[in-house]
């Protein structure tokens, strides 16, 4: 796997539930547990935006959480990467027609990686994080 | 005494979902808790006016990704009632089996999150490892891990072969035997007893007064379980509600631990009782447009859920409403949080098994 050589540091992840149905959230958590176990690769789920390199957002943007998502993104140190997990985070998904949904996460913050699926499978979430790591390395190089 | 307000949420390490609690403290004691919701509100109920009733089942499933099957089932059953559709018996049994499997996976998921909240990460990992085995069965039988879309108005989309059913029971019994060790730790470990025993006590009277539902009520000694009403073929099965009387956080954990083995036993009984025969019909063709209204109740892992549906003879329903169990348990949570120590707040919040996306839809 060519991506392995990209693992120069251990990316820490901040997960925020936009307005997801829980489906993608529990799949994000499932990535941490023994079957998938991303911690073996140094990927740690942190609760603190100031420790995080990658922001994983599930669910879409609504009136209320716009501010929270922007806040969390602002608090993360540069360089940072945003991964939109699931159909809702990418475009609003099945809820795009609901009155309180404004659309995907890219309405509010720049998104680097889109992970499709409803709910996104752990394998594709891990793949999204790996691509996020590649984007992160690129940003490191540019800022150096 | 001077009061301090500690905001908790919407993004907090112990909360998998955003909810805000403004905790008013006097010293270390919480004297008041003011919840703020709306972070996950999508406007799902109103989508019923824009999505045809035949497709709305997919939307209902996405009320919550944890009890997605049960939401889909509740919607399908309610619509079948309105449209007077006779569901093939095999489909009803299959629904019961999937519903009980949902309960097992939901309780395992919660036990893990609960263990994480009181700082027992090892136990979190054990519960979630066990849960993956249930998800494997789901994937094998429905094709999905979280969202199945296997219910449809009039029946189910997929059959499970008789030999497969026997294999599932066997696998679940092995899972139960393997989980026994984890269950023993939940019930007897001294550090868990110290952390949860006597914390957040909801007395039987209080549970009545705030209308607690599901494991929350059963941990306070109230035998409240809509499965006891005998609907959805539960009258063919032999079971007693799992009751605890202490009403503290530990009792709520123990109720859920025991309900896992109860559900495994229910699935075993269901496979024995259900009529054999692959190739038997699993769905009835539904024709026409619905007219009328109905209420439907069923027991989700978190407690009783109520659906109200009103149809007006067009392909769009007039009203869809769901009263989810977490909504009913939030008053109990607020009652428990008042007067507890700040350090116990995460445990109390977690032991009601909050599902915010159900609550806000």
Tab-separated table of N, CA, C and O in Angstrom, chain A residues 51-122:
chain	number	residue	atom	x	y	z
A	51	UNK	N	-5.594	19.721	20.068
A	51	UNK	CA	-4.654	18.614	19.886
A	51	UNK	C	-4.815	17.956	18.529
A	51	UNK	O	-4.087	17.036	18.196
A	52	UNK	N	-5.807	18.385	17.761
A	52	UNK	CA	-6.225	17.579	16.609
A	52	UNK	C	-5.592	18.066	15.307
A	52	UNK	O	-5.318	19.254	15.126
A	53	UNK	N	-5.347	17.101	14.397
A	53	UNK	CA	-4.868	17.424	13.045
A	53	UNK	C	-5.978	17.276	12.025
A	53	UNK	O	-6.002	17.953	11.025
A	54	UNK	N	-6.862	16.301	12.289
A	54	UNK	CA	-7.904	16.004	11.317
A	54	UNK	C	-9.267	16.183	11.982
A	54	UNK	O	-9.504	15.666	13.072
A	55	UNK	N	-10.135	16.932	11.324
A	55	UNK	CA	-11.499	17.097	11.830
A	55	UNK	C	-12.413	16.198	11.012
A	55	UNK	O	-12.517	16.337	9.800
A	56	UNK	N	-13.030	15.226	11.729
A	56	UNK	CA	-13.982	14.328	11.072
A	56	UNK	C	-15.361	14.854	11.389
A	56	UNK	O	-15.740	14.912	12.542
A	57	UNK	N	-16.106	15.244	10.383
A	57	UNK	CA	-17.465	15.709	10.646
A	57	UNK	C	-18.453	14.744	10.015
A	57	UNK	O	-18.326	14.369	8.860
A	58	UNK	N	-19.429	14.314	10.816
A	58	UNK	CA	-20.519	13.498	10.290
A	58	UNK	C	-21.776	14.350	10.338
A	58	UNK	O	-21.919	15.199	11.190
A	59	UNK	N	-22.676	14.123	9.412
A	59	UNK	CA	-23.918	14.882	9.411
A	59	UNK	C	-23.736	16.239	8.771
A	59	UNK	O	-22.622	16.688	8.530
A	60	UNK	N	-24.863	16.882	8.506
A	60	UNK	CA	-24.804	18.117	7.733
A	60	UNK	C	-24.935	19.357	8.619
A	60	UNK	O	-25.030	19.257	9.829
A	61	UNK	N	-24.957	20.495	7.958
A	61	UNK	CA	-24.956	21.770	8.669
A	61	UNK	C	-26.393	22.226	8.892
A	61	UNK	O	-27.194	22.218	7.965
A	62	UNK	N	-26.716	22.613	10.112
A	62	UNK	CA	-28.000	23.271	10.333
A	62	UNK	C	-27.764	24.606	11.036
A	62	UNK	O	-26.629	24.959	11.387
A	63	UNK	N	-28.840	25.342	11.203
A	63	UNK	CA	-28.777	26.695	11.753
A	63	UNK	C	-27.918	26.770	13.015
A	63	UNK	O	-27.144	27.685	13.217
A	64	UNK	N	-28.060	25.737	13.842
A	64	UNK	CA	-27.499	25.806	15.173
A	64	UNK	C	-26.018	25.448	15.209
A	64	UNK	O	-25.268	25.997	16.005
A	65	UNK	N	-25.604	24.466	14.390
A	65	UNK	CA	-24.239	23.979	14.571
A	65	UNK	C	-23.221	24.652	13.659
A	65	UNK	O	-22.040	24.352	13.744
A	66	UNK	N	-23.656	25.591	12.814
A	66	UNK	CA	-22.720	26.328	11.963
A	66	UNK	C	-21.594	26.922	12.815
A	66	UNK	O	-20.401	26.729	12.544
A	67	UNK	N	-22.016	27.598	13.873
A	67	UNK	CA	-21.062	28.300	14.718
A	67	UNK	C	-20.102	27.323	15.398
A	67	UNK	O	-18.907	27.585	15.508
A	68	UNK	N	-20.662	26.186	15.838
A	68	UNK	CA	-19.839	25.206	16.561
A	68	UNK	C	-18.775	24.647	15.622
A	68	UNK	O	-17.598	24.530	15.988
A	69	UNK	N	-19.178	24.299	14.386
A	69	UNK	CA	-18.229	23.705	13.446
A	69	UNK	C	-17.129	24.715	13.111
A	69	UNK	O	-15.942	24.384	13.102
A	70	UNK	N	-17.531	25.976	12.875
A	70	UNK	CA	-16.520	27.001	12.572
A	70	UNK	C	-15.569	27.192	13.750
A	70	UNK	O	-14.355	27.306	13.582
A	71	UNK	N	-16.150	27.196	14.937
A	71	UNK	CA	-15.358	27.358	16.152
A	71	UNK	C	-14.317	26.265	16.311
A	71	UNK	O	-13.140	26.533	16.576
A	72	UNK	N	-14.767	25.009	16.136
A	72	UNK	CA	-13.859	23.876	16.307
A	72	UNK	C	-12.749	23.956	15.266
A	72	UNK	O	-11.573	23.737	15.553
A	73	UNK	N	-13.133	24.303	14.023
A	73	UNK	CA	-12.163	24.375	12.943
A	73	UNK	C	-11.134	25.465	13.232
A	73	UNK	O	-9.937	25.276	13.021
A	74	UNK	N	-11.617	26.590	13.739
A	74	UNK	CA	-10.718	27.708	14.037
A	74	UNK	C	-9.735	27.353	15.143
A	74	UNK	O	-8.593	27.797	15.140
A	75	UNK	N	-10.182	26.544	16.098
A	75	UNK	CA	-9.325	26.236	17.242
A	75	UNK	C	-8.239	25.221	16.920
A	75	UNK	O	-7.290	25.063	17.681
A	76	UNK	N	-8.372	24.522	15.810
A	76	UNK	CA	-7.352	23.519	15.474
A	76	UNK	C	-6.116	24.200	14.919
A	76	UNK	O	-6.220	25.150	14.144
A	77	UNK	N	-4.926	23.719	15.327
A	77	UNK	CA	-3.701	24.337	14.818
A	77	UNK	C	-3.469	24.008	13.348
A	77	UNK	O	-3.847	22.938	12.883
A	78	UNK	N	-2.857	24.915	12.618
A	78	UNK	CA	-2.501	24.660	11.223
A	78	UNK	C	-1.264	23.788	11.150
A	78	UNK	O	-0.432	23.864	12.033
A	79	UNK	N	-1.053	22.963	10.124
A	79	UNK	CA	-2.013	22.664	9.071
A	79	UNK	C	-3.067	21.675	9.547
A	79	UNK	O	-2.788	20.846	10.406
A	80	UNK	N	-4.246	21.788	8.988
A	80	UNK	CA	-5.341	20.911	9.407
A	80	UNK	C	-6.123	20.434	8.196
A	80	UNK	O	-6.089	21.066	7.146
A	81	UNK	N	-6.796	19.308	8.407
A	81	UNK	CA	-7.520	18.673	7.312
A	81	UNK	C	-8.944	18.380	7.776
A	81	UNK	O	-9.155	18.022	8.927
A	82	UNK	N	-9.888	18.566	6.887
A	82	UNK	CA	-11.277	18.253	7.228
A	82	UNK	C	-11.751	17.078	6.380
A	82	UNK	O	-11.578	17.079	5.164
A	83	UNK	N	-12.290	16.065	7.037
A	83	UNK	CA	-12.845	14.916	6.336
A	83	UNK	C	-14.351	14.893	6.581
A	83	UNK	O	-14.792	14.863	7.731
A	84	UNK	N	-15.127	14.961	5.519
A	84	UNK	CA	-16.589	14.889	5.633
A	84	UNK	C	-16.997	13.431	5.502
A	84	UNK	O	-16.764	12.807	4.477
A	85	UNK	N	-17.581	12.858	6.565
A	85	UNK	CA	-17.909	11.437	6.573
A	85	UNK	C	-19.401	11.227	6.363
A	85	UNK	O	-20.221	11.719	7.140
A	86	UNK	N	-19.730	10.506	5.328
A	86	UNK	CA	-21.122	10.139	5.081
A	86	UNK	C	-21.814	11.069	4.111
A	86	UNK	O	-21.383	12.196	3.875
A	87	UNK	N	-22.916	10.558	3.559
A	87	UNK	CA	-23.652	11.313	2.543
A	87	UNK	C	-24.125	12.654	3.074
A	87	UNK	O	-24.087	13.658	2.360
A	88	UNK	N	-24.561	12.696	4.333
A	88	UNK	CA	-25.087	13.952	4.892
A	88	UNK	C	-23.997	15.012	4.963
A	88	UNK	O	-24.231	16.176	4.651
A	89	UNK	N	-22.802	14.608	5.381
A	89	UNK	CA	-21.717	15.576	5.498
A	89	UNK	C	-21.245	16.035	4.126
A	89	UNK	O	-20.768	17.156	3.957
A	90	UNK	N	-21.365	15.174	3.122
A	90	UNK	CA	-20.911	15.536	1.782
A	90	UNK	C	-21.880	16.503	1.111
A	90	UNK	O	-21.469	17.457	0.475
A	91	UNK	N	-23.195	16.231	1.265
A	91	UNK	CA	-24.133	17.033	0.484
A	91	UNK	C	-25.456	17.310	1.177
A	91	UNK	O	-26.307	17.981	0.626
A	92	UNK	N	-25.657	16.776	2.353
A	92	UNK	CA	-26.965	16.855	2.990
A	92	UNK	C	-27.694	15.523	2.903
A	92	UNK	O	-28.596	15.260	3.674
A	93	UNK	N	-27.283	14.693	1.942
A	93	UNK	CA	-27.802	13.329	1.827
A	93	UNK	C	-29.307	13.267	1.752
A	93	UNK	O	-29.954	14.105	1.110
A	94	UNK	N	-29.844	12.285	2.447
A	94	UNK	CA	-31.295	12.071	2.417
A	94	UNK	C	-32.031	13.250	3.041
A	94	UNK	O	-33.186	13.517	2.731
A	95	UNK	N	-31.353	13.999	3.894
A	95	UNK	CA	-32.005	15.109	4.584
A	95	UNK	C	-31.859	16.434	3.837
A	95	UNK	O	-32.238	17.475	4.357
A	96	UNK	N	-31.280	16.404	2.635
A	96	UNK	CA	-31.063	17.656	1.911
A	96	UNK	C	-32.364	18.435	1.738
A	96	UNK	O	-32.358	19.652	1.672
A	97	UNK	N	-33.495	17.701	1.712
A	97	UNK	CA	-34.777	18.365	1.504
A	97	UNK	C	-35.416	18.832	2.816
A	97	UNK	O	-36.471	19.447	2.786
A	98	UNK	N	-34.832	18.478	3.957
A	98	UNK	CA	-35.438	18.872	5.231
A	98	UNK	C	-35.230	20.369	5.463
A	98	UNK	O	-34.222	20.934	5.039
A	99	UNK	N	-36.206	20.991	6.165
A	99	UNK	CA	-36.165	22.460	6.222
A	99	UNK	C	-35.004	23.017	7.037
A	99	UNK	O	-34.598	24.145	6.845
A	100	UNK	N	-34.489	22.222	7.963
A	100	UNK	CA	-33.446	22.782	8.825
A	100	UNK	C	-32.038	22.438	8.350
A	100	UNK	O	-31.066	22.671	9.061
A	101	UNK	N	-31.930	21.836	7.180
A	101	UNK	CA	-30.604	21.408	6.713
A	101	UNK	C	-30.133	22.367	5.631
A	101	UNK	O	-30.844	22.633	4.669
A	102	UNK	N	-28.931	22.901	5.810
A	102	UNK	CA	-28.425	23.864	4.841
A	102	UNK	C	-27.539	23.222	3.782
A	102	UNK	O	-27.219	23.848	2.793
A	103	UNK	N	-27.088	22.008	4.031
A	103	UNK	CA	-26.264	21.331	3.037
A	103	UNK	C	-25.049	20.695	3.676
A	103	UNK	O	-24.986	20.518	4.893
A	104	UNK	N	-24.084	20.341	2.835
A	104	UNK	CA	-22.894	19.653	3.325
A	104	UNK	C	-21.995	20.565	4.139
A	104	UNK	O	-22.204	21.777	4.209
A	105	UNK	N	-20.959	19.957	4.707
A	105	UNK	CA	-20.034	20.681	5.567
A	105	UNK	C	-19.274	21.758	4.797
A	105	UNK	O	-18.873	22.780	5.323
A	106	UNK	N	-19.108	21.528	3.455
A	106	UNK	CA	-18.332	22.494	2.670
A	106	UNK	C	-19.050	23.844	2.511
A	106	UNK	O	-18.495	24.775	1.954
A	107	UNK	N	-20.282	23.943	3.031
A	107	UNK	CA	-20.935	25.246	3.085
A	107	UNK	C	-20.267	26.154	4.108
A	107	UNK	O	-20.409	27.367	4.051
A	108	UNK	N	-19.604	25.548	5.080
A	108	UNK	CA	-19.102	26.306	6.216
A	108	UNK	C	-17.587	26.340	6.268
A	108	UNK	O	-16.986	27.381	6.498
A	109	UNK	N	-16.958	25.196	6.082
A	109	UNK	CA	-15.503	25.124	6.164
A	109	UNK	C	-14.975	24.359	4.952
A	109	UNK	O	-15.701	23.562	4.365
A	110	UNK	N	-13.731	24.619	4.557
A	110	UNK	CA	-13.184	23.886	3.408
A	110	UNK	C	-12.991	22.410	3.740
A	110	UNK	O	-12.459	22.068	4.798
A	111	UNK	N	-13.445	21.539	2.843
A	111	UNK	CA	-13.348	20.101	3.067
A	111	UNK	C	-12.271	19.530	2.155
A	111	UNK	O	-12.198	19.873	0.975
A	112	UNK	N	-11.395	18.673	2.710
A	112	UNK	CA	-10.317	18.078	1.910
A	112	UNK	C	-10.702	16.717	1.356
A	112	UNK	O	-10.345	16.379	0.239
A	113	UNK	N	-11.390	15.907	2.169
A	113	UNK	CA	-11.722	14.557	1.733
A	113	UNK	C	-13.209	14.313	1.957
A	113	UNK	O	-13.748	14.659	3.008
A	114	UNK	N	-13.861	13.732	0.942
A	114	UNK	CA	-15.267	13.357	1.082
A	114	UNK	C	-15.363	11.841	1.168
A	114	UNK	O	-14.833	11.144	0.306
A	115	UNK	N	-16.020	11.334	2.213
A	115	UNK	CA	-16.226	9.894	2.342
A	115	UNK	C	-17.697	9.605	2.080
A	115	UNK	O	-18.553	10.042	2.839
A	116	UNK	N	-18.022	8.877	1.003
A	116	UNK	CA	-19.435	8.612	0.717
A	116	UNK	C	-19.985	7.469	1.564
A	116	UNK	O	-19.231	6.784	2.265
A	117	UNK	N	-21.277	7.259	1.479
A	117	UNK	CA	-21.894	6.119	2.161
A	117	UNK	C	-22.946	6.545	3.148
A	117	UNK	O	-22.844	7.590	3.752
A	118	UNK	N	-23.987	5.727	3.257
A	118	UNK	CA	-25.026	5.997	4.250
A	118	UNK	C	-25.406	4.661	4.857
A	118	UNK	O	-26.116	3.903	4.239
A	119	UNK	N	-24.902	4.313	5.994
A	119	UNK	CA	-23.822	4.969	6.703
A	119	UNK	C	-22.473	4.586	6.090
A	119	UNK	O	-22.349	3.503	5.523
A	120	UNK	N	-21.496	5.489	6.195
A	120	UNK	CA	-20.167	5.181	5.675
A	120	UNK	C	-19.606	3.969	6.420
A	120	UNK	O	-19.736	3.884	7.635
A	121	UNK	N	-19.006	3.048	5.700
A	121	UNK	CA	-18.456	1.859	6.352
A	121	UNK	C	-17.108	2.196	6.987
A	121	UNK	O	-16.406	3.091	6.516
A	122	UNK	N	-16.742	1.458	8.057
A	122	UNK	CA	-15.465	1.745	8.701
A	122	UNK	C	-14.290	1.709	7.729
A	122	UNK	O	-13.376	2.530	7.814
